[in-house]
């Protein structure tokens, strides 16, 4: 009975009027918009937060990483809960919690309270992105239409990144960094209202039990790994705290794999990773957003503290990167629909590699024209890559598993951003105690761009290997096995 109801809902969604389907897509895109806007705008405001709240560089990093860590840790749980109790319901709860967290952040009296309220924001945010992509995949069931819709959804990331630095810089100069959080509230409330009016409720026919042990192991591993990366410049690699953090993180991940492999209904279905395209998509997502998170932190500090740009001018300088993400996200979605993910992943990897190389090879400080080219190439790389990641992850998966599959790649995105902030922040903190135009900072600057170039090379390699004919054939066989096991 439940399976028949779900099939009927899928057919109904597929036949829904195009205008309604596009409205559902627009509502879902609101979720990625406010999450992306919040993160990119806050990057531009970091120097102001440091000054107003008397924070160190590591302290300012935690306003970003506390949010990203909690977001990454709870995305899969939120996707599972949404499949269980209703996707629209969880989506709307997430919007309310995100709006509340944003309001509290705007009122935060100290750095500690700001970090705590960012956690509240992240709990709400974790209910938005994977649930939204699950709603989209259950609304656009025809493969090409789904690929195009996911391309629009990915392009929205670029729009939010483009608007974030500009709007953030403008708000910081005109009012204060607190205004950045206040703009989330009306957007979230409008999305909440429209979701109630136009998104049909849906849930998985087969509802899995929750997995609290896996959730605790995931939060422990992700949190301690990022803590160790951020704090190692201050404490040193051989300090007891760092050794305990890294060893416990490794143990947590090992236990997570062991625990999930023994459960009949795991939070993370390890069978997904037998598909080379899915595994490639998750690793590429992790690396690509490590590059994005590191890029935004590095260049926010460079533009404002080294080149003495205002927050608004820094936002304008990053515009080439953000604008090209917005332009090429939808284009990539159309290319994926016609030709598969390989062209998008190859172009994305090559562009990111090129951005790093033109920064690292000439050892002189970059001119404004070189900065423009670097930022444009990073945007080109991320724009082409993002839609291909999501489509590769969910294509071939049954609709009932699309939410969890998308949740895994969304987790990799957020974890990647957290690691990018942590890694680049650690490289800088290992060289300087204050960001300024010094040889030590410029060494850290070039090392950071070398890391970004290495990420581009790795993603280029993975994009070729995991989308070969053999890899696609292996993915199809894995999907058939999973489907047969589910029927049994």
Coordinates of C-alpha atoms in Angstrom, one line a residue:
X1 CA 0.0 0.0 0.0
X2 CA 2.8 2.4 1.0
X3 CA 4.9 1.5 -2.0
X4 CA 1.9 2.1 -4.3
X5 CA 1.2 5.5 -2.7
X6 CA 4.9 6.5 -3.2
X7 CA 4.8 5.4 -6.9
X8 CA 1.6 7.3 -7.4
X9 CA 3.1 10.4 -5.8
X10 CA 6.2 10.1 -8.1
X11 CA 4.0 9.8 -11.2
X12 CA 1.8 12.7 -10.1
X13 CA 5.0 14.9 -9.5
X14 CA 6.3 13.9 -12.9
X15 CA 3.0 15.1 -14.6
X16 CA 2.7 18.2 -12.5
X17 CA 2.3 21.5 -14.4
X18 CA 5.6 22.9 -15.3
X19 CA 4.9 26.2 -13.5
X20 CA 4.3 24.4 -10.2
X21 CA 7.4 22.2 -10.5
X22 CA 9.5 25.3 -11.2
X23 CA 7.9 27.1 -8.2
X24 CA 8.9 24.1 -6.0
X25 CA 12.4 24.4 -7.4
X26 CA 12.5 28.1 -6.6
X27 CA 11.4 27.5 -3.0
X28 CA 14.0 24.8 -2.6
X29 CA 16.7 27.1 -4.0
X30 CA 15.8 29.6 -1.3
X31 CA 17.4 27.2 1.2
X32 CA 20.7 26.9 -0.5
X33 CA 20.6 30.7 -1.1
X34 CA 20.4 31.7 2.5
X35 CA 22.9 29.1 3.6
X36 CA 25.4 30.1 0.9
X37 CA 24.7 33.8 1.5
X38 CA 25.3 33.5 5.2
X39 CA 28.7 31.8 4.8
X40 CA 30.1 34.0 2.0
X41 CA 28.9 37.2 3.6
X42 CA 30.4 36.3 6.9
X43 CA 33.8 35.7 5.3
X44 CA 33.9 39.4 4.3
X45 CA 32.9 40.4 7.8
X46 CA 35.6 38.4 9.7
X47 CA 38.0 41.3 10.1
X48 CA 35.2 43.4 11.6
X49 CA 34.1 40.6 13.9
X50 CA 37.7 40.2 15.1
X51 CA 38.0 43.9 15.8
X52 CA 34.5 44.3 17.5
X53 CA 34.7 41.2 19.6
X54 CA 38.5 41.2 20.3
X55 CA 38.9 37.8 18.6
X56 CA 42.1 36.1 17.4
X57 CA 42.3 34.6 13.9
X58 CA 41.6 31.1 15.4
X59 CA 38.6 32.5 17.3
X60 CA 37.2 34.1 14.1
X61 CA 37.7 30.8 12.3
X62 CA 35.4 29.1 14.8
X63 CA 32.5 31.4 13.8
X64 CA 32.8 29.7 10.4
X65 CA 33.8 26.2 11.4
X66 CA 31.4 25.8 14.3
X67 CA 28.6 26.4 11.8
X68 CA 30.1 24.2 9.0
X69 CA 31.0 21.4 11.4
X70 CA 27.5 21.1 12.9
X71 CA 26.0 21.4 9.4
X72 CA 28.2 18.6 8.1
X73 CA 27.6 16.4 11.1
X74 CA 23.8 16.5 10.9
X75 CA 23.0 16.6 7.2
X76 CA 22.6 12.8 6.8
X77 CA 20.5 12.5 10.0
X78 CA 18.3 15.3 8.7
X79 CA 17.8 13.6 5.4
X80 CA 17.0 10.3 7.1
X81 CA 14.5 12.0 9.5
X82 CA 12.9 13.8 6.5
X83 CA 12.4 10.5 4.6
X84 CA 10.9 9.1 7.8
X85 CA 8.5 11.8 9.0
X86 CA 8.0 14.0 5.9
X87 CA 10.3 16.1 3.7
X88 CA 8.2 19.3 3.7
X89 CA 7.7 19.1 7.5
X90 CA 11.4 18.9 8.2
X91 CA 12.2 21.5 5.5
X92 CA 9.8 24.0 7.2
X93 CA 11.2 23.2 10.7
X94 CA 14.7 23.9 9.4
X95 CA 13.7 27.3 8.0
X96 CA 12.2 28.3 11.4
X97 CA 15.3 27.1 13.3
X98 CA 17.6 28.8 10.8
X99 CA 15.7 32.1 11.1
X100 CA 15.8 31.9 14.9
X101 CA 19.5 31.2 14.9
X102 CA 20.2 34.1 12.6
X103 CA 18.3 36.5 14.9
X104 CA 20.2 35.3 17.9
X105 CA 23.5 35.7 16.0
X106 CA 22.6 39.3 15.3
X107 CA 22.1 39.9 19.0
X108 CA 25.2 38.0 20.2
X109 CA 27.1 39.9 23.0
X110 CA 30.4 38.1 22.7
X111 CA 32.4 35.7 20.5
X112 CA 31.4 32.7 22.6
X113 CA 27.7 33.5 22.3
X114 CA 28.1 34.1 18.5
X115 CA 29.7 30.7 18.1
X116 CA 26.9 29.1 20.2
X117 CA 24.2 30.7 18.1
X118 CA 25.9 29.7 14.9
X119 CA 25.4 26.1 16.1
X120 CA 21.7 26.8 16.3
X121 CA 21.8 28.2 12.8
X122 CA 23.6 25.1 11.6
X123 CA 21.0 22.7 13.1
X124 CA 18.4 24.5 11.1
X125 CA 20.6 24.6 8.0
X126 CA 21.2 20.9 8.2
X127 CA 17.4 20.4 7.6
X128 CA 17.4 22.5 4.4
X129 CA 19.9 21.4 1.7
X130 CA 19.6 17.6 1.6
X131 CA 15.9 17.7 2.2
X132 CA 15.5 20.3 -0.6
X133 CA 17.5 18.2 -3.1
X134 CA 15.3 15.2 -2.1
X135 CA 12.2 17.2 -2.8
X136 CA 13.7 18.3 -6.2
X137 CA 14.6 14.7 -7.2
X138 CA 11.1 13.5 -6.3
X139 CA 9.5 16.4 -8.3
X140 CA 11.7 16.1 -11.4
X141 CA 11.7 12.4 -12.0
X142 CA 12.7 12.5 -15.7
X143 CA 16.5 12.2 -15.8
X144 CA 17.2 15.2 -18.1
X145 CA 14.7 17.5 -16.4
X146 CA 16.3 16.4 -13.0
X147 CA 19.8 17.2 -14.3
X148 CA 18.7 20.7 -15.4
X149 CA 16.9 21.3 -12.1
X150 CA 20.0 20.3 -10.2
X151 CA 22.0 22.6 -12.4
X152 CA 19.8 25.5 -11.4
X153 CA 20.0 24.4 -7.8
X154 CA 23.8 24.3 -8.1
X155 CA 23.9 27.7 -9.9
X156 CA 22.0 29.2 -6.9
X157 CA 25.2 28.5 -4.9
X158 CA 27.0 30.9 -7.2
X159 CA 24.3 33.5 -6.9
X160 CA 24.5 33.4 -3.1
X161 CA 28.3 33.5 -3.2
X162 CA 28.1 36.5 -5.6
X163 CA 25.5 38.4 -3.5
X164 CA 27.1 37.4 -0.2
X165 CA 30.4 39.3 -0.4
X166 CA 28.8 42.4 -2.0
X167 CA 25.8 42.5 0.3
X168 CA 28.0 41.6 3.3
X169 CA 30.5 44.4 2.5
X170 CA 27.7 46.9 2.0
X171 CA 26.0 46.0 5.3
X172 CA 29.2 46.0 7.3
X173 CA 30.1 49.5 6.0
X174 CA 26.6 50.9 6.3
X175 CA 25.5 49.3 9.6
X176 CA 27.6 46.4 11.1
X177 CA 28.4 42.7 10.7
X178 CA 25.2 42.0 12.7
X179 CA 23.0 43.1 9.8
X180 CA 24.3 40.1 7.8
X181 CA 22.4 37.7 10.0
X182 CA 19.2 39.8 10.1
X183 CA 18.7 39.5 6.3
X184 CA 18.3 35.7 6.6
X185 CA 15.1 36.1 8.7
X186 CA 12.6 37.4 6.1
X187 CA 13.9 35.1 3.3
X188 CA 13.5 32.1 5.6
X189 CA 10.0 33.1 6.6
X190 CA 8.8 33.7 3.0
X191 CA 10.2 30.3 2.0
X192 CA 8.4 28.7 5.0
X193 CA 5.1 30.2 3.9
X194 CA 5.5 29.2 0.2
X195 CA 6.6 25.7 1.1
X196 CA 3.4 25.2 3.1
X197 CA 1.3 26.4 0.1
X198 CA 3.0 24.6 -2.8
X199 CA 5.2 21.7 -1.8
X200 CA 3.4 18.4 -1.4
X201 CA 4.3 16.3 1.6
X202 CA 6.3 13.1 0.8
X203 CA 8.1 10.4 2.6
X204 CA 10.0 7.2 1.9
X205 CA 7.8 4.1 1.6
X206 CA 10.3 2.1 3.7
X207 CA 11.2 4.1 6.7
X208 CA 14.5 3.2 8.3
X209 CA 15.2 3.3 12.0
X210 CA 17.4 6.1 13.4
X211 CA 21.0 5.4 14.1
X212 CA 22.2 7.4 17.2
X213 CA 25.5 5.5 17.5
X214 CA 26.6 6.3 14.0
X215 CA 25.5 10.0 14.5
X216 CA 27.7 10.3 17.6
X217 CA 30.7 8.7 15.9
X218 CA 30.3 11.0 12.9
X219 CA 30.0 14.2 15.0
X220 CA 33.0 13.1 17.1
X221 CA 35.2 12.3 14.1
X222 CA 34.4 15.4 12.1
X223 CA 34.6 17.7 15.2
X224 CA 38.0 16.4 16.5
X225 CA 39.6 16.3 13.0
X226 CA 38.7 20.0 12.4
X227 CA 39.7 21.0 16.0
X228 CA 43.1 19.4 15.5
X229 CA 43.7 21.2 12.2
X230 CA 42.7 24.6 13.5
X231 CA 44.6 24.4 16.8
X232 CA 47.8 22.6 15.6
X233 CA 49.7 25.9 14.8
X234 CA 49.2 27.1 18.4
X235 CA 49.8 23.8 20.2
X236 CA 52.2 21.9 17.9
X237 CA 51.9 18.5 16.3
X238 CA 53.3 16.6 19.3
X239 CA 51.1 18.2 22.0
X240 CA 48.9 15.8 23.9
X241 CA 45.7 17.6 22.9
X242 CA 46.5 17.4 19.2
X243 CA 47.6 13.7 19.3
X244 CA 44.4 12.8 21.2
X245 CA 42.2 14.8 18.8
X246 CA 43.6 13.2 15.7
X247 CA 43.8 9.6 17.1
X248 CA 40.3 9.8 18.4
X249 CA 39.0 11.1 15.1
X250 CA 40.6 8.2 13.2
X251 CA 39.2 5.8 15.7
X252 CA 35.8 7.3 15.4
X253 CA 35.8 7.0 11.6
X254 CA 37.0 3.4 11.8
X255 CA 34.3 2.5 14.3
X256 CA 31.7 4.2 12.2
X257 CA 32.6 2.0 9.2
X258 CA 32.6 -1.1 11.4
X259 CA 29.2 -0.2 13.0
X260 CA 27.5 0.7 9.7
X261 CA 28.7 -2.5 8.0
X262 CA 26.9 -4.6 10.6
X263 CA 23.6 -2.9 10.5
X264 CA 20.7 -3.8 8.3
X265 CA 19.4 -0.2 8.2
X266 CA 22.5 2.0 8.5
X267 CA 22.6 5.8 8.6
X268 CA 25.2 5.7 5.8
X269 CA 24.7 2.8 3.4
X270 CA 28.2 1.7 2.6
X271 CA 26.9 0.0 -0.5
X272 CA 26.7 3.4 -2.1
X273 CA 30.5 3.5 -2.1
X274 CA 30.7 0.4 -4.3
X275 CA 29.7 2.7 -7.1
X276 CA 32.8 4.5 -8.5
X277 CA 30.8 7.5 -9.8
X278 CA 29.2 8.0 -6.4
X279 CA 32.5 7.6 -4.5
X280 CA 34.2 9.9 -7.0
X281 CA 31.4 12.5 -6.5
X282 CA 31.8 12.5 -2.7
X283 CA 35.6 12.8 -2.8
X284 CA 35.4 15.6 -5.4
X285 CA 32.8 17.4 -3.4
X286 CA 35.0 17.2 -0.3
X287 CA 38.1 18.5 -2.2
X288 CA 36.3 21.2 -4.3
X289 CA 34.7 22.8 -1.3
X290 CA 37.9 22.6 0.7
X291 CA 39.3 24.8 -2.1
X292 CA 36.3 27.1 -1.9
X293 CA 36.4 27.5 1.9
X294 CA 40.1 28.0 1.9
X295 CA 39.9 30.5 -1.0
X296 CA 37.3 32.7 0.7
X297 CA 39.2 32.9 4.0
X298 CA 42.6 33.4 2.4
X299 CA 41.5 36.1 0.0
X300 CA 39.2 37.9 2.5
X301 CA 42.3 38.4 4.7
X302 CA 44.6 39.2 1.8
X303 CA 42.3 41.9 0.3
X304 CA 41.3 43.6 3.5
X305 CA 44.4 43.2 5.8
X306 CA 47.2 43.2 3.1
X307 CA 45.8 45.3 0.2
X308 CA 43.7 47.5 2.6
X309 CA 40.4 47.0 0.7
X310 CA 37.2 48.0 2.4
X311 CA 34.7 45.2 3.1
X312 CA 32.6 46.3 0.1
X313 CA 35.6 46.6 -2.2
X314 CA 36.7 43.1 -1.1
X315 CA 33.2 41.8 -2.0
X316 CA 33.5 43.4 -5.4
X317 CA 36.9 41.9 -6.0
X318 CA 35.6 38.4 -5.4
X319 CA 32.7 39.0 -7.8
X320 CA 34.4 37.3 -10.8
X321 CA 34.6 34.0 -8.9
X322 CA 31.0 34.2 -7.6
X323 CA 29.5 35.4 -10.9
X324 CA 31.1 32.5 -12.9
X325 CA 29.8 30.0 -10.4
X326 CA 26.3 31.4 -11.0
X327 CA 26.7 31.4 -14.8
X328 CA 28.2 28.0 -15.3
X329 CA 26.2 26.0 -12.7
X330 CA 23.1 25.8 -14.9
X331 CA 25.2 25.4 -18.0
X332 CA 27.0 22.4 -16.4
X333 CA 23.6 21.0 -15.5
X334 CA 22.5 21.0 -19.2
X335 CA 25.9 19.5 -20.2
X336 CA 25.5 16.7 -17.6
X337 CA 21.9 16.0 -18.9
X338 CA 23.2 15.6 -22.5
X339 CA 26.7 14.2 -22.1
X340 CA 27.1 12.9 -18.5
X341 CA 29.3 14.3 -15.7
X342 CA 32.7 13.8 -17.2
X343 CA 33.1 17.0 -19.3
X344 CA 31.9 19.1 -16.4
X345 CA 34.3 17.4 -13.9
X346 CA 37.3 17.7 -16.3
X347 CA 36.7 21.4 -17.0
X348 CA 36.2 22.1 -13.3
X349 CA 39.4 20.3 -12.3
X350 CA 41.5 22.0 -15.1
X351 CA 40.2 25.4 -14.2
X352 CA 41.0 25.0 -10.5
X353 CA 44.5 23.6 -11.3
X354 CA 45.2 26.6 -13.6
X355 CA 44.1 29.1 -10.9
X356 CA 46.6 27.7 -8.5
X357 CA 49.4 27.4 -11.0
X358 CA 49.3 31.0 -12.2
X359 CA 49.6 32.1 -8.6
X360 CA 52.3 29.7 -7.5
X361 CA 54.7 29.7 -10.4
X362 CA 55.3 33.5 -10.7
X363 CA 56.7 34.1 -7.1
X364 CA 56.0 37.9 -7.3
X365 CA 52.9 39.4 -5.6
X366 CA 49.9 39.1 -8.0
X367 CA 48.8 42.2 -9.9
X368 CA 45.1 43.2 -10.0
X369 CA 44.8 41.6 -13.4
X370 CA 46.3 38.3 -12.2
X371 CA 43.9 38.4 -9.2
X372 CA 41.0 38.8 -11.6
X373 CA 42.1 35.8 -13.7
X374 CA 42.7 33.7 -10.6
X375 CA 39.3 34.5 -9.1
X376 CA 37.6 33.9 -12.5
X377 CA 39.2 30.5 -12.9
X378 CA 38.2 29.4 -9.4
X379 CA 34.6 30.4 -10.2
X380 CA 34.8 28.6 -13.5
X381 CA 36.0 25.4 -11.8
X382 CA 33.5 25.4 -9.0
X383 CA 30.6 26.3 -11.3
X384 CA 31.3 23.4 -13.6
X385 CA 32.0 20.9 -10.8
X386 CA 29.0 21.5 -8.4
X387 CA 26.1 20.4 -10.6
X388 CA 28.0 17.4 -11.8
X389 CA 28.7 16.3 -8.2
X390 CA 25.0 16.3 -7.2
X391 CA 23.7 14.7 -10.3
X392 CA 26.4 12.0 -10.2
X393 CA 25.5 11.2 -6.6
X394 CA 21.7 10.9 -7.1
X395 CA 21.5 9.5 -10.7
X396 CA 20.8 5.8 -10.7
X397 CA 19.7 5.8 -7.1
X398 CA 16.1 4.9 -6.3
X399 CA 14.0 8.0 -5.4
X400 CA 13.6 6.6 -1.8
X401 CA 17.4 6.8 -1.4
X402 CA 18.0 10.1 -3.2
X403 CA 17.7 12.1 0.0
X404 CA 20.4 10.1 1.8
X405 CA 22.7 10.0 -1.2
X406 CA 22.3 13.8 -1.6
X407 CA 22.8 14.1 2.2
X408 CA 26.2 12.4 1.9
X409 CA 27.5 14.7 -0.8
X410 CA 26.1 17.7 1.0
X411 CA 28.0 16.5 4.1
X412 CA 31.1 16.4 2.0
X413 CA 30.5 19.9 0.8
X414 CA 30.1 21.4 4.3
X415 CA 33.0 19.3 5.7
X416 CA 35.1 20.4 2.8
X417 CA 34.4 24.1 3.6
X418 CA 35.2 23.5 7.2
X419 CA 38.5 21.8 6.4
X420 CA 39.4 24.5 3.9
X421 CA 39.0 27.2 6.6
X422 CA 40.9 25.0 9.0
X423 CA 43.8 24.1 6.7
X424 CA 44.3 27.5 5.1
X425 CA 43.9 29.2 8.5
X426 CA 46.5 26.8 10.0
X427 CA 49.0 27.5 7.1
X428 CA 48.6 31.3 7.8
X429 CA 48.8 30.9 11.6
X430 CA 51.9 28.8 11.3
X431 CA 53.7 31.6 9.6
X432 CA 52.4 34.9 11.1
X433 CA 50.6 36.1 14.2
X434 CA 49.1 39.1 12.4
X435 CA 48.0 39.3 8.8
X436 CA 50.0 42.1 7.0
X437 CA 52.1 42.6 3.9
X438 CA 55.1 40.7 5.1
X439 CA 57.3 38.0 3.4
X440 CA 56.1 35.5 6.0
X441 CA 52.4 36.0 5.0
X442 CA 53.2 35.9 1.3
X443 CA 54.9 32.6 1.8
X444 CA 51.7 31.3 3.5
X445 CA 49.7 32.9 0.6
X446 CA 51.6 31.0 -2.1
X447 CA 51.6 27.7 -0.1
X448 CA 47.8 28.0 0.2
X449 CA 47.4 28.5 -3.5
X450 CA 49.6 25.4 -4.1
X451 CA 47.2 23.4 -2.0
X452 CA 44.3 24.7 -4.2
X453 CA 46.3 23.7 -7.3
X454 CA 46.8 20.2 -5.9
X455 CA 43.1 19.9 -5.3
X456 CA 42.4 20.8 -8.9
X457 CA 44.8 18.2 -10.1
X458 CA 43.2 15.5 -7.9
X459 CA 39.7 16.4 -9.0
X460 CA 40.8 16.3 -12.7
X461 CA 42.2 12.8 -12.1
X462 CA 39.1 11.6 -10.2
X463 CA 36.7 13.1 -12.7
X464 CA 38.3 11.0 -15.5
X465 CA 38.7 7.8 -13.6
X466 CA 35.3 7.6 -11.9
X467 CA 33.2 8.4 -15.0
X468 CA 34.8 5.9 -17.4
X469 CA 32.6 3.4 -19.2
X470 CA 33.8 0.7 -16.8
X471 CA 33.0 2.8 -13.8
X472 CA 29.5 3.6 -15.1
X473 CA 28.9 -0.1 -15.8
X474 CA 30.0 -1.0 -12.2
X475 CA 27.6 1.7 -10.8
X476 CA 24.7 0.2 -12.8
X477 CA 25.4 -3.3 -11.5
X478 CA 25.6 -2.0 -7.9
X479 CA 22.3 -0.2 -8.3
X480 CA 20.7 -3.4 -9.6
X481 CA 22.1 -5.4 -6.6
X482 CA 20.8 -2.8 -4.2
X483 CA 17.3 -2.9 -5.8
X484 CA 17.2 -6.7 -5.7
X485 CA 18.2 -6.7 -2.0
X486 CA 15.5 -4.1 -1.2
X487 CA 12.8 -6.3 -3.0
X488 CA 14.0 -9.3 -1.0

